[in-house]
Short mmCIF file of C-alpha atoms in Angstrom, two decimals:
data_model
loop_
_atom_site.label_atom_id
_atom_site.label_comp_id
_atom_site.label_asym_id
_atom_site.label_seq_id
_atom_site.Cartn_x
_atom_site.Cartn_y
_atom_site.Cartn_z
CA MET F 25 23.52 2.68 14.16
CA SER F 26 24.64 6.32 14.07
CA LYS F 27 26.38 5.80 10.75
CA LEU F 28 26.39 3.08 8.18
CA SER F 29 28.73 0.23 8.98
CA SER F 30 30.65 -1.76 6.40
CA MET F 31 29.12 -4.82 4.79
CA GLU F 32 31.42 -7.04 6.88
CA GLU F 33 30.32 -5.39 10.12
CA LEU F 34 26.66 -5.49 9.11
CA PHE F 35 26.66 -9.27 8.72
CA ALA F 36 29.35 -10.15 11.26
CA GLY F 37 28.64 -13.23 13.37
CA ARG F 38 25.85 -14.56 11.16
CA HIS F 39 25.74 -18.30 10.63
CA PHE F 40 24.43 -17.96 7.07
CA ASP F 41 26.11 -16.22 4.15
CA ARG F 42 25.01 -12.63 3.62
CA GLU F 43 23.77 -13.46 0.12
CA VAL F 44 21.24 -15.86 1.66
CA ILE F 45 20.12 -13.26 4.20
CA ILE F 46 19.68 -10.54 1.58
CA LEU F 47 17.84 -12.92 -0.74
CA CYS F 48 15.39 -14.08 1.94
CA VAL F 49 14.66 -10.57 3.16
CA ARG F 50 14.31 -9.23 -0.38
CA TRP F 51 11.98 -12.00 -1.55
CA TYR F 52 9.86 -11.88 1.60
CA LEU F 53 9.28 -8.14 1.26
CA ARG F 54 8.73 -8.15 -2.49
CA TYR F 55 6.69 -11.26 -3.29
CA LYS F 56 3.53 -12.91 -2.00
CA LEU F 57 5.40 -15.49 0.05
CA SER F 58 4.89 -16.67 3.60
CA LEU F 59 7.85 -17.34 5.85
CA ARG F 60 7.20 -21.06 5.48
CA ASP F 61 7.20 -20.72 1.69
CA LEU F 62 10.69 -19.31 1.95
CA VAL F 63 11.77 -22.09 4.30
CA GLU F 64 10.70 -24.65 1.68
CA MET F 65 12.41 -22.75 -1.13
CA MET F 66 15.67 -22.55 0.80
CA ALA F 67 15.41 -26.26 1.69
CA GLU F 68 15.44 -27.02 -2.04
CA ARG F 69 18.81 -25.25 -2.11
CA GLY F 70 20.07 -27.42 0.73
CA LEU F 71 19.66 -24.74 3.41
CA GLN F 72 17.83 -25.62 6.60
CA LEU F 73 16.19 -22.49 8.02
CA ALA F 74 13.52 -21.87 10.64
CA HIS F 75 10.78 -19.42 9.70
CA THR F 76 11.59 -17.46 12.88
CA THR F 77 15.14 -16.98 11.62
CA ILE F 78 13.90 -15.27 8.45
CA LEU F 79 11.53 -13.13 10.51
CA ARG F 80 14.43 -11.99 12.70
CA TRP F 81 16.44 -11.15 9.58
CA VAL F 82 13.60 -8.98 8.28
CA GLN F 83 13.34 -7.12 11.59
CA ARG F 84 17.11 -6.71 11.89
CA TYR F 85 18.03 -5.81 8.33
CA ALA F 86 15.07 -4.03 6.75
CA PRO F 87 15.79 -0.72 8.56
CA GLU F 88 19.45 -0.89 7.56
CA PHE F 89 18.61 -1.69 3.94
CA ILE F 90 16.22 1.27 3.85
CA LYS F 91 18.95 3.66 5.06
CA ARG F 92 21.37 2.46 2.41
CA TRP F 93 18.89 2.61 -0.46
CA ASN F 94 17.63 6.04 0.61
CA ARG F 95 21.03 7.54 -0.17
CA PHE F 96 20.13 7.04 -3.84
CA GLY F 97 16.48 8.09 -3.64
CA ARG F 98 15.07 10.46 -6.23
CA ALA F 99 12.90 13.38 -5.13
CA THR F 100 9.22 12.94 -5.89
CA GLY F 101 6.83 15.55 -7.28
CA LEU F 102 5.25 18.34 -5.25
CA SER F 103 1.64 17.36 -5.89
CA TRP F 104 0.72 14.74 -3.29
CA ARG F 105 -2.24 12.37 -3.23
CA VAL F 106 -2.82 11.29 0.38
CA ASP F 107 -5.03 8.56 1.79
CA GLU F 108 -5.16 5.93 4.56
CA THR F 109 -5.60 2.20 4.34
CA TYR F 110 -5.98 -0.47 7.03
CA VAL F 111 -3.58 -3.07 8.38
CA LYS F 112 -4.44 -5.61 11.10
CA VAL F 113 -2.08 -5.82 14.09
CA ARG F 114 -2.83 -8.27 16.92
CA GLY F 115 -6.36 -8.61 15.60
CA GLN F 116 -6.97 -4.85 15.64
CA TRP F 117 -7.12 -2.51 12.67
CA THR F 118 -4.41 0.14 12.46
CA TYR F 119 -4.08 2.94 9.92
CA LEU F 120 -1.42 3.22 7.24
CA TYR F 121 -1.12 6.80 6.00
CA ARG F 122 0.39 6.93 2.51
CA ALA F 123 1.13 9.49 -0.18
CA VAL F 124 2.13 9.29 -3.83
CA ASP F 125 2.84 12.10 -6.26
CA LYS F 126 0.78 12.68 -9.42
CA ALA F 127 3.03 10.23 -11.33
CA GLY F 128 2.36 7.48 -8.77
CA GLN F 129 5.80 7.63 -7.15
CA THR F 130 5.75 6.82 -3.44
CA VAL F 131 6.30 9.93 -1.30
CA ASP F 132 6.12 8.44 2.19
CA PHE F 133 4.01 6.41 4.63
CA ARG F 134 3.38 6.08 8.37
CA LEU F 135 1.64 3.37 10.39
CA SER F 136 -0.55 4.75 13.18
CA SER F 137 -2.69 3.19 15.89
CA LYS F 138 -5.12 6.12 15.53
CA ARG F 139 -6.81 7.98 12.71
CA ASP F 140 -7.14 11.57 13.87
CA VAL F 141 -5.70 15.08 13.48
CA ALA F 142 -2.52 14.30 15.44
CA ALA F 143 -1.85 11.16 13.38
CA ALA F 144 -2.35 13.06 10.11
CA LYS F 145 0.02 15.82 11.26
CA ALA F 146 2.63 13.26 12.27
CA PHE F 147 2.42 11.72 8.80
CA PHE F 148 2.76 15.04 6.98
CA LYS F 149 5.73 16.08 9.13
CA LYS F 150 7.45 12.76 8.46
CA ALA F 151 6.81 13.04 4.71
CA ILE F 152 8.17 16.60 4.58
CA ARG F 153 11.32 15.55 6.45
CA HIS F 154 11.78 12.59 4.13
CA GLU F 155 11.40 14.68 0.99
CA GLY F 156 13.27 17.68 2.34
CA ARG F 157 10.59 20.08 1.09
CA PRO F 158 6.84 20.61 1.50
CA PRO F 159 4.33 19.96 -1.28
CA HIS F 160 2.69 22.62 -3.44
CA THR F 161 -0.58 20.67 -3.62
CA ILE F 162 -2.22 18.10 -1.36
CA THR F 163 -5.22 16.10 -2.54
CA LEU F 164 -7.29 14.33 0.13
CA ASP F 165 -10.50 12.40 0.36
CA GLY F 166 -13.35 13.80 2.43
CA TYR F 167 -12.04 12.72 5.86
CA ARG F 168 -12.26 15.83 8.03
CA ALA F 169 -9.35 15.15 10.38
CA SER F 170 -6.83 15.16 7.55
CA HIS F 171 -8.21 18.43 6.16
CA ARG F 172 -8.03 19.99 9.62
CA ALA F 173 -4.45 18.78 10.08
CA VAL F 174 -3.37 20.48 6.84
CA ARG F 175 -5.17 23.73 7.69
CA GLU F 176 -3.57 23.86 11.14
CA MET F 177 -0.13 23.16 9.70
CA CYS F 178 -0.61 26.04 7.26
CA THR F 179 -1.59 28.31 10.16
CA ASP F 180 1.47 27.17 12.15
CA GLY F 181 3.80 27.79 9.21
CA LEU F 182 4.68 24.13 8.71
CA LEU F 183 3.03 24.27 5.30
CA SER F 184 2.81 27.28 3.01
CA LYS F 185 -0.44 29.23 3.17
CA ARG F 186 -0.25 29.34 -0.64
CA MET F 187 -0.33 25.56 -0.79
CA LYS F 188 -3.36 24.22 -2.63
CA LEU F 189 -5.58 21.80 -0.69
CA ARG F 190 -8.05 19.77 -2.73
CA SER F 191 -10.65 17.14 -2.00
CA SER F 192 -11.21 14.79 -4.91
CA LYS F 193 -12.13 11.13 -4.82
CA TYR F 194 -11.46 10.93 -8.57
CA LEU F 195 -7.91 12.32 -8.31
CA ASN F 196 -7.23 10.14 -5.29
CA ASN F 197 -8.01 6.97 -7.23
CA LEU F 198 -4.26 6.94 -7.90
CA ILE F 199 -3.34 6.42 -4.25
CA ALA F 200 -6.27 4.05 -3.71
CA GLN F 201 -4.94 1.88 -6.54
CA ASP F 202 -1.41 2.09 -5.14
CA HIS F 203 -2.60 0.74 -1.79
CA ARG F 204 -3.28 -2.56 -3.55
CA GLY F 205 0.42 -3.26 -3.94
CA ILE F 206 0.88 -3.03 -0.17
CA LYS F 207 -2.32 -4.88 0.73
CA SER F 208 -1.59 -7.73 -1.67
CA ARG F 209 1.76 -8.26 0.07
CA THR F 210 0.51 -8.00 3.67
CA ARG F 211 -2.49 -10.28 3.07
CA PRO F 212 -0.46 -13.55 2.98
CA MET F 213 1.17 -12.48 6.26
CA LEU F 214 -2.19 -13.00 8.02
CA GLY F 215 -1.77 -10.02 10.32
CA PHE F 216 1.11 -8.85 12.49
CA LYS F 217 1.88 -9.89 16.05
CA ASN F 218 2.91 -6.44 17.30
CA PHE F 219 2.99 -2.83 16.16
CA ALA F 220 6.78 -2.44 16.01
CA SER F 221 7.16 -5.56 13.86
CA ALA F 222 4.38 -4.35 11.56
CA ALA F 223 5.98 -0.92 11.14
CA ILE F 224 9.38 -2.39 10.21
CA THR F 225 7.94 -4.96 7.81
CA ILE F 226 5.72 -2.41 6.07
CA ALA F 227 8.67 -0.03 5.74
CA GLY F 228 10.55 -2.85 4.01
CA ILE F 229 7.61 -3.57 1.71
CA GLU F 230 7.42 0.12 0.81
CA LEU F 231 11.15 0.09 0.00
CA LEU F 232 10.72 -2.83 -2.39
CA ARG F 233 7.75 -1.05 -4.00
CA ARG F 234 9.89 2.05 -4.54
CA ILE F 235 12.65 -0.06 -6.08
CA HIS F 236 10.07 -1.66 -8.37
CA LYS F 237 8.89 1.84 -9.37
CA ASP F 238 12.49 2.82 -10.25
CA GLN F 239 12.66 5.58 -7.64
CA PHE F 240 16.42 5.35 -7.11
CA ALA F 241 19.23 6.95 -9.11
CA LEU F 242 21.94 4.30 -9.42
CA SER F 243 23.84 5.52 -12.49
CA GLN F 244 26.94 6.34 -10.44
CA LEU F 245 27.23 2.68 -9.46
CA ARG F 246 27.58 1.61 -13.13
CA LEU F 247 25.13 -1.27 -12.86
CA LYS F 248 23.68 -1.37 -16.36
CA ASP F 249 22.26 -4.82 -17.21
CA GLN F 250 23.19 -6.21 -13.79
CA ALA F 251 20.86 -8.67 -12.05
CA ALA F 252 19.15 -7.88 -8.75
CA PRO F 253 21.74 -9.59 -6.47
CA ALA F 254 24.58 -7.52 -7.96
CA ILE F 255 22.55 -4.31 -7.68
CA TRP F 256 21.73 -4.99 -4.04
CA ASN F 257 25.34 -5.78 -3.18
CA ALA F 258 26.50 -2.56 -4.84
CA VAL F 259 23.91 -0.39 -3.07
CA LEU F 260 24.53 -1.92 0.35
CA ALA F 261 28.31 -1.66 -0.01
CA ALA F 262 28.41 1.89 -1.39
#
């Protein structure tokens, strides 16, 4: 969609109430639940769902939810800790580039089929676009391709030549620990069937992690003491 549609347009033509759709997508992305777990949980509420229906909802709505939440995103710090972790897609390992700031706030992420200089550059460019500004400091592990990517981006003017590049396994424990939140959620999914599906689902998981980390400024919506369903409705409708 070129611009955000209304809530009515977003859920038009759906057989199930939008509250059910939002709930299923939200719970699937946030908690260690399989699709069949959610089917059973909804059955207890008298709703008969197929696990493929919930999967389609995740693929359809996660990108739209991300757009709407991002309007309220807070800027992260300018000291980035960057690392890659692994995600299995169609039985093959792919690489999830991720960055957090020194306070542990999620900066950005990118799923890649390769782990090389081009993939690292693509991640850094995406993160800079997302944040709207480049970092002052980047801390990496010892992987050479990522270091080379940063040096070349400095040479090309995409990063400041005054930017500080560090290599520290100790400092990068922060991002290594943060990977666990993503890995613990993807593990019950038992791998992804295709790359596009994996990228969308992981983006949704990262959104829910950012919400959990309180990375959104919602004061203008006047939602003090409101429960999650009310907060989600307000954000999506804003």
